[in-house]
Amino acid sequence: MISIDEQRGVVLLSTNSSSYAFALLEHSYPSHLHWGDRIGSVRGPTVHQSGRRPFSVQAPVHGTYLSLGSLPSEYGWSGSGDFRIPSWEAVDEQGFPIIEPWHERHSIHPGKPALDGMPSSYTKAGDNSETLKVVLRDKPSGLAIHLRYTVFPTYDVITRSTVFCNDGENSINLTRAGSLCVDLDGSDFEVLSLHGAWGREAQLSRHALAPGVYSFGSRTGTTSHFANPFVALAPPSATEHTGAVRAALLMYSGNFRADVERTFDDDVRLVLGINPDSFSWMLGPGERFTTPEVLLVYSAAGLNGMSQIYHRFIRERVMPRRFQDAPRPIVANNWEATYFDFTHDSLLPLLDAAAQVGVELFVLDDGWFGDRESDGKSLGDWTVNRRKLPRGLEGLAADVAEHGLELGLWFEPEMVSPDSDLHRAHPDWCLHIPGREKPLGRNQLVLDLSRPEICREIIDRVSSVLESAPISYVKWDMNRYLSYPVSPSLPAERRKELSHRYVLGLYQIWDALTTRFPKVLFAGCSGGGGRFDAGVLSYFPQIWASDNSDAVDRLRIQYGLSLVYPVCAIEAHVTSIPNHQVGRFTPFSTRGNVALSANFGFELDLTALDDEDRRIAEKLVATAKKYRRLIHGGRFVRLESPFDAGSNRVAWMFVDEKARLALLFAFQLLSSANREGRAVPLVGLEPETLYRVSWLDSGDLRLMGFTAPPQSDPFTEGPVRCIGAELMGRGVELPRVLGDFVSFRFLIEAE
Ligand code: DGJ
């Protein structure tokens, strides 16, 4: 709910459990007051440090002076004495900075407006959401800055975005346009963020703040494998289950930057938005520019509390409505089974095997089009390769349907191979610098999505394939970064608009295709998790998390992603051993339990399974089908982290709304002689309820030919009965099993 004390100029935004407040000092300057526990009102002084500070600069505001350099700001800028990291910057036609964005008006509106050309979260009737618009204006230039805040009371989420409007008569050049600026008191925070590289995405980083600015982000044109557009601040004492966490997630799929500054006063400024390094935007008279949305979460219940807020919100207010409750299909993808080497006939045994274990959808990956035999050619030529598929996609779809499966298809529509008919016909359609050679990434070039005619062509080409056969799933891949984001079609003064224009073009394409094919489930991918963000998730409800499906590495990747993203957004497949990316051998059941903990599927040659593994595969599929509502819609609770120092065990669980049903997964990494493992204490059960704990995958312990009965097994007599308080106190005792990379799956049911 939003309330405004007009007399004192205090704005208070509250969700059910959190509040966010700022003041309009001198009725002009939006100065941050509070982001934390829910409060009923702001009674105290609204200025933290009054008076002039030594060496401070005073900005003239309506006949008085404000020393902005140390005041908490809602949307700080440079040029008026605030020397911290700015959240926006603009210059007028003469190149003079715009520096007087004073409050002009504000208003409260029910619901939430959509963002121009950008993905955004949405409200539904009954949400009681409200939006606050605060308009700041620099009178000399005519620049108006509309700060928008929407409160989702029952979700405990506040969203922010900014619209810049040029109401003046001359052009304005926007050189920085952040989505979030917030100044927090004190600096006893650690910064949490997700970093990585191809094959090891979403590694959790947590560290103290040194004086100065800690920045991270991407310059790849995508969100990238290197970093995720998420940042959280928490006291060092915060744990998975306790402590105050403040977090921000940018809903954007392009270059971004997070700046966390520990200021000279030992306070903290957090700025998040489009990366200003590769950005500027020329705003002509009458034009507007909208920043991406940022999703703010405050949790007093530690990191799990924060994650559960994000999970529910992304599932219910970001992902396309039609996939919210729809069960996600269990897929078999042919990529690691065949790579480029397949034909219609050679796929048939894979279909048999997939159908036999209970798979629901078969995904034909890269190589079905043009003259594609390797990654060296044909991107852009989205016509079926008749040598491989003589009966076309329609013929393949018919055989897929015969097996009781649906068909999914791989595309990489943003790219073009130099060796392709598309490139031969339109050599200027890729991003390039005229007169210079074009650098390649995976032998390919990036199409210029800042050009509407190219976007239209992509929409048409993908549409005609989707219309040619019953295809119910699309894997949308993207396998290179934008190394030099330049479009010759943009004038010199607009060159730095390209990266953002590319993302806007992409969103238009996704919007058009997902609207035209509402029943098709689109899944995102960028060489694995190179573009895993809430912008993608607002069109595509799931994303391939990593090209690395090694069970041990995936524990870290999926744990990291779960900080923010619901598990139904994370695609995870069982692949073969030795693992193709790291060469590790892990038990089939462990690979299965890792994949079961997300959006389950297979990506190995199912025809090569022996009887025992086929039996395990069938059981995994049956479990995925039986519990997918719980796994995808229940509360996901992280229990033991792979990122803890010396971690040798990982555990997490899924609990239903009423705590009547839960699934517990525990992964034991390296084996150790004569060491009794600790039990795994659970979280979120009813203390007095009697629960029955069953070990679901007992008997799946065979590892690479070595089978030994558990050395100790608390479940020999069958399920164990305990009350919730015992399970949350002492925990679930794990059977003692020999071997590395062993895993366990338990069902916990209230009696
Ligand atoms: C990269 C993806 O992440 C893989 O899953 C696979 O689709 C290949 N591209 C195909 O080229």
Short mmCIF file of C-alpha atoms and ligand atoms in Angstrom, two decimals, residues 198 225 333 335-336 339-340 365-367 372 375 410 412 442 475 477-479 525-529 544 546-547 603, ligand 1:
data_model
loop_
_atom_site.label_atom_id
_atom_site.label_comp_id
_atom_site.label_asym_id
_atom_site.label_seq_id
_atom_site.Cartn_x
_atom_site.Cartn_y
_atom_site.Cartn_z
CA TRP A 198 30.51 -21.08 -19.75
CA HIS A 225 27.74 -16.45 -18.29
CA ASN A 333 16.97 -34.04 -26.16
CA TRP A 335 22.16 -33.21 -28.54
CA GLU A 336 24.61 -35.15 -26.38
CA TYR A 339 25.37 -34.11 -31.83
CA PHE A 340 25.05 -33.31 -35.58
CA ASP A 365 18.55 -30.09 -31.34
CA ASP A 366 21.03 -28.39 -33.66
CA GLY A 367 21.64 -29.73 -37.19
CA ARG A 372 24.37 -28.06 -41.19
CA ASP A 375 28.80 -25.61 -36.30
CA TRP A 410 16.15 -26.13 -31.73
CA GLU A 412 19.37 -20.05 -33.14
CA ARG A 442 31.62 -20.25 -32.97
CA LYS A 475 14.72 -24.31 -27.73
CA ASP A 477 19.71 -20.83 -28.44
CA MET A 478 22.30 -18.02 -28.76
CA ASN A 479 25.92 -19.01 -29.03
CA CYS A 525 19.37 -21.07 -23.91
CA SER A 526 22.62 -19.30 -24.59
CA GLY A 527 25.36 -21.89 -24.67
CA GLY A 528 23.71 -23.05 -21.46
CA GLY A 529 23.07 -20.23 -19.00
CA TRP A 544 18.72 -24.44 -20.13
CA SER A 546 24.29 -24.89 -18.38
CA ASP A 547 25.95 -26.98 -21.06
CA GLU A 603 20.14 -35.79 -22.89
C1 DGJ B 1 24.55 -24.76 -27.17
C2 DGJ B 1 23.48 -25.32 -26.28
O1 DGJ B 1 23.65 -24.88 -24.97
C3 DGJ B 1 23.50 -26.83 -26.39
O2 DGJ B 1 22.56 -27.38 -25.51
C4 DGJ B 1 23.20 -27.22 -27.81
O3 DGJ B 1 21.89 -26.83 -28.14
C5 DGJ B 1 24.20 -26.57 -28.75
N1 DGJ B 1 24.31 -25.16 -28.54
C6 DGJ B 1 23.83 -26.82 -30.18
O4 DGJ B 1 24.63 -26.17 -31.05
#
